[in-house]
Short mmCIF file of C-alpha atoms in Angstrom, two decimals:
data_model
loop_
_atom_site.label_atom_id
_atom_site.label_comp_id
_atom_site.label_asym_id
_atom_site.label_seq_id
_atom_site.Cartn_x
_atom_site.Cartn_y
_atom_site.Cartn_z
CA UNK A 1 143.15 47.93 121.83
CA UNK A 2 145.65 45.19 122.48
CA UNK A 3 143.76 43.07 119.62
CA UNK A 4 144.04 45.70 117.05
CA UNK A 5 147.64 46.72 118.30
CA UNK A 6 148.63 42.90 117.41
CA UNK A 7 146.92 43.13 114.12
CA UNK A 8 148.69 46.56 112.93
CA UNK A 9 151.90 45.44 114.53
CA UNK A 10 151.68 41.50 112.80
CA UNK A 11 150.17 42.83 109.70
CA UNK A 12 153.53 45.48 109.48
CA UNK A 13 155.73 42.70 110.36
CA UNK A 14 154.21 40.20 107.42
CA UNK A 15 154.33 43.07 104.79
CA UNK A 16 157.69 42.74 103.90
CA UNK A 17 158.04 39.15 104.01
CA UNK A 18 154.67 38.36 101.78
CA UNK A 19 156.04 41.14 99.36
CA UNK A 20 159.79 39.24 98.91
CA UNK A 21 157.16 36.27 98.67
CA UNK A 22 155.84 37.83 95.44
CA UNK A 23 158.66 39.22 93.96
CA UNK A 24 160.27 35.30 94.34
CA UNK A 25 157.15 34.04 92.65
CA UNK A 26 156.96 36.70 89.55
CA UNK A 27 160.48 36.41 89.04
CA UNK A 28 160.29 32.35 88.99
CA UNK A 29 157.09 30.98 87.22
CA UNK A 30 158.86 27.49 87.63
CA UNK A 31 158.25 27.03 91.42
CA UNK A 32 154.99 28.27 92.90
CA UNK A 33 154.39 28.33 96.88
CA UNK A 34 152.85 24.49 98.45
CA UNK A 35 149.60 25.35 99.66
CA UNK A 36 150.90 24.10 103.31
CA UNK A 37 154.26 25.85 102.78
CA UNK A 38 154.93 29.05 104.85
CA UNK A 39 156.52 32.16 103.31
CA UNK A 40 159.58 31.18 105.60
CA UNK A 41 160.03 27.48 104.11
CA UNK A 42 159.47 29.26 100.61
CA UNK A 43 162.27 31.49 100.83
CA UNK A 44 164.43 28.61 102.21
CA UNK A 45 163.62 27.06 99.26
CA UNK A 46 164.03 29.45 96.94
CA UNK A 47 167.31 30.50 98.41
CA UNK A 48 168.61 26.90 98.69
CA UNK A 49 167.57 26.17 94.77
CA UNK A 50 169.53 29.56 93.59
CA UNK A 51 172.90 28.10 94.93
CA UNK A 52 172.36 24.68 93.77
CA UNK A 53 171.74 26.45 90.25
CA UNK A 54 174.77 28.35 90.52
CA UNK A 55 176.85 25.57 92.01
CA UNK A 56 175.92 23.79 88.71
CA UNK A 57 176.63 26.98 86.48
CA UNK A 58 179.80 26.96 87.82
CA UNK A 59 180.26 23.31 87.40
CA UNK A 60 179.52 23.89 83.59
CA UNK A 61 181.68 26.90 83.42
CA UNK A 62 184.59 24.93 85.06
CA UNK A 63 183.92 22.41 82.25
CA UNK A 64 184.34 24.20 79.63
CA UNK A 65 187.07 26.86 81.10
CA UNK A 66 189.78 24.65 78.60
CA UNK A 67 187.52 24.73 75.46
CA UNK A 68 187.47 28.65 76.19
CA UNK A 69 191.12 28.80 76.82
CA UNK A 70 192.33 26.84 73.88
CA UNK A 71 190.02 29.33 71.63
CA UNK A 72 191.32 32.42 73.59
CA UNK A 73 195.46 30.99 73.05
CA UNK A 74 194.58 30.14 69.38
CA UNK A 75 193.25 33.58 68.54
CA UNK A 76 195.87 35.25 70.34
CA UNK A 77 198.54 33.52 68.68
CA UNK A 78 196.87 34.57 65.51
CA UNK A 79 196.74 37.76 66.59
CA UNK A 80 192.85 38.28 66.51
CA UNK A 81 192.69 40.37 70.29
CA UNK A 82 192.28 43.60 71.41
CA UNK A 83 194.60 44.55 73.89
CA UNK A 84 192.49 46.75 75.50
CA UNK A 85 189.75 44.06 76.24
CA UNK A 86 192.35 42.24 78.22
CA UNK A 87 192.21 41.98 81.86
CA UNK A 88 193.35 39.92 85.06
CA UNK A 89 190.02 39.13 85.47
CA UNK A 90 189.35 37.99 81.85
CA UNK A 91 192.46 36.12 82.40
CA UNK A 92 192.16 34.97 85.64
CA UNK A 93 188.90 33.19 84.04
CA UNK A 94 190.08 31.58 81.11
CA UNK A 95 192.94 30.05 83.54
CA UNK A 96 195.61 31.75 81.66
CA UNK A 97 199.06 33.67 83.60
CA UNK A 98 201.52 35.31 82.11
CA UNK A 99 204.24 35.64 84.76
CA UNK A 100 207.30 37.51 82.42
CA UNK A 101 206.74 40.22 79.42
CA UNK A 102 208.62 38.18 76.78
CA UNK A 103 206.70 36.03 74.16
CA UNK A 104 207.41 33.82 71.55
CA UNK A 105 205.49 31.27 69.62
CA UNK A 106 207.03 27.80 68.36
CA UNK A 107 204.98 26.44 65.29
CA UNK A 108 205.40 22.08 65.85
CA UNK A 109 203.98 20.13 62.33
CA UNK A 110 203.47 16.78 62.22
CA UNK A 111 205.44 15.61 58.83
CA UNK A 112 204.90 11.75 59.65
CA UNK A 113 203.65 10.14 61.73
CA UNK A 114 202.54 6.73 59.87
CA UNK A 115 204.85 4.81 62.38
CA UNK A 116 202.29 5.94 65.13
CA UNK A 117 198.88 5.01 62.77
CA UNK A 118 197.81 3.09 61.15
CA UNK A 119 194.23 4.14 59.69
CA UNK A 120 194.80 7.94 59.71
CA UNK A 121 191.55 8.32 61.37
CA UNK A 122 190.48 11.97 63.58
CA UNK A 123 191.05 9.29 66.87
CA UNK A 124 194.45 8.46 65.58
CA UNK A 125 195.29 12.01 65.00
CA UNK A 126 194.56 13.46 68.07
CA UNK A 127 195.88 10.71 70.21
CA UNK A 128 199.42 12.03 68.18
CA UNK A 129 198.16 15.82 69.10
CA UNK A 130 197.91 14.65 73.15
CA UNK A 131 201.16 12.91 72.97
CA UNK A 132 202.74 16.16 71.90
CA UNK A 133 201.15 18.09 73.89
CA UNK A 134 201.81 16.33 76.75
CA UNK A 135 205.84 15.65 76.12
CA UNK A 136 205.56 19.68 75.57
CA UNK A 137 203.98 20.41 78.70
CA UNK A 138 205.89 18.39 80.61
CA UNK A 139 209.15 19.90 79.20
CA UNK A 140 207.89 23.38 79.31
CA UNK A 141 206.09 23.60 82.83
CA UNK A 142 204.33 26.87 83.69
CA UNK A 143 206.32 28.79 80.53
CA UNK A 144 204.20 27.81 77.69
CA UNK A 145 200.63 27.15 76.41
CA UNK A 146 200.52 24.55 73.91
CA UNK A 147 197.36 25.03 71.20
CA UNK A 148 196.07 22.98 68.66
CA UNK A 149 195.90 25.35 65.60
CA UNK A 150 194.61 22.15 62.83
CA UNK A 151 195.15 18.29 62.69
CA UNK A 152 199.17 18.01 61.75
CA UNK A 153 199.82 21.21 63.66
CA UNK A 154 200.42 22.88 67.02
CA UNK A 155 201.79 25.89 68.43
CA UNK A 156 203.36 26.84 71.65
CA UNK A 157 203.09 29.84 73.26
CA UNK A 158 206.10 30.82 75.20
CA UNK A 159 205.99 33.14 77.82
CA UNK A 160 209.94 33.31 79.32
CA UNK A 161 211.83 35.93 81.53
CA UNK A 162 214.11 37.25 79.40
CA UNK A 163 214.77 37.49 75.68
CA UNK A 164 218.84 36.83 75.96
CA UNK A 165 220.89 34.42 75.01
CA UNK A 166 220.73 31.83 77.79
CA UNK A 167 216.93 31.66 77.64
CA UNK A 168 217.27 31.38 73.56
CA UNK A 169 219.69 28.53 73.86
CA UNK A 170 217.54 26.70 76.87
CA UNK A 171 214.28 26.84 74.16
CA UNK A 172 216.47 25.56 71.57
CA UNK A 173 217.62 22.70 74.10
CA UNK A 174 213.77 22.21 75.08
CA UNK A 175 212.74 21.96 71.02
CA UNK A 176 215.55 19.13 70.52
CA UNK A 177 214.55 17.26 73.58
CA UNK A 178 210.89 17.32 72.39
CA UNK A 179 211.87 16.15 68.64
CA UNK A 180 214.45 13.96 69.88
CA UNK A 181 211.51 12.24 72.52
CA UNK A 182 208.61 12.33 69.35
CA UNK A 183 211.17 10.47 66.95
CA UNK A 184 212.71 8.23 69.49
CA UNK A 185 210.19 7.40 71.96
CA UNK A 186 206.83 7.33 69.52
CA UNK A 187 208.41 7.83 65.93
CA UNK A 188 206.49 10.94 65.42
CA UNK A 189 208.88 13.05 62.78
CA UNK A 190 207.73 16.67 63.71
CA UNK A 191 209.84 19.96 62.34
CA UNK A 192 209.71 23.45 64.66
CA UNK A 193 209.99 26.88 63.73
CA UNK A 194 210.28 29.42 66.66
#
């Protein structure tokens, strides 16, 4: 009685753990159990593998999280959303805030630049592009988004408190400061439309 009372109560026992067993093996063809591997180890395994996998996914994601938020600003700007798609999440996971409810968008072109290059190559070009965008960041902080729209041209998207006067005339003083730095400092002649 005590043998069979083992058996029922050991066989019970191992049911559910030989059945998440099989469900791990059908669900991943990739990895089959070691012959000398218990069902234990093979779940540890199994387990242990998953986060590595999504440690890397995430990895990846994090990667590319500026690729996906320069293609979310530049469609934006354009005006190619939905509203209604937005959310903080969505946000949240292109790495985009928008503190205030004012907007505006500053258009920067690149008239010359031949000071700067010299063989007008794509290198050249967006070496120019990373200087601006960097002189623009830097002046900006946390109020703007700066976008590469095409190869002479760039856009800034402004997100400020306040539409008054005092903001207007502190983006006007930010726009001379960031021609005045492109012409001075790298002789990049650039003209700005807000």
């Amino acid at each position: 009685a005590g043998i069979i009372a083992s058996y029922v109560m050991a066989y019970r026992n191992y049911s559910p753990i030989r059945d998440v067993v099989q469900t791990i093996m059908k669900e991943n063809t990739a990895r089959k159990q070691d012959s000398d591997e218990n069902e234990i180890e093979y779940i540890k395994h199994s387990f242990v593998r998953t986060f590595s996998e999504n440690k890397e996914m995430g990895q990846t994601i994090k990667r590319h999280a500026p690729v996906i938020q320069a293609n979310f600003l530049s469609r934006l700007i354009k005006g190619h959303i939905d509203e209604s798609s937005l959310s903080d999440d969505s946000l949240a996971f292109m790495d985009v805030q928008f503190e205030y409810d004012y907007f505006g968008v500053i258009v920067l072109d690149i008239e010359d630049c031949r000071d700067f290059i010299t063989d007008n190559t794509e290198q050249e070009w967006a070496h120019v592009r990373f200087i601006l965008s960097n002189i623009s960041s830097e002046l900006l902080g946390s109020r703007g988004f700066i976008v590469e729209m095409d190869r002479s041209r760039m856009a800034i998207l402004l997100n400020v408190s306040t539409n008054a006067g005092p903001m207007k005339q502190e983006v006007a003083n930010v726009i001379d400061h960031l021609q005045n730095t492109a012409l001075n400092r790298f002789h990049l002649k650039i003209s700005m439309a807000i």
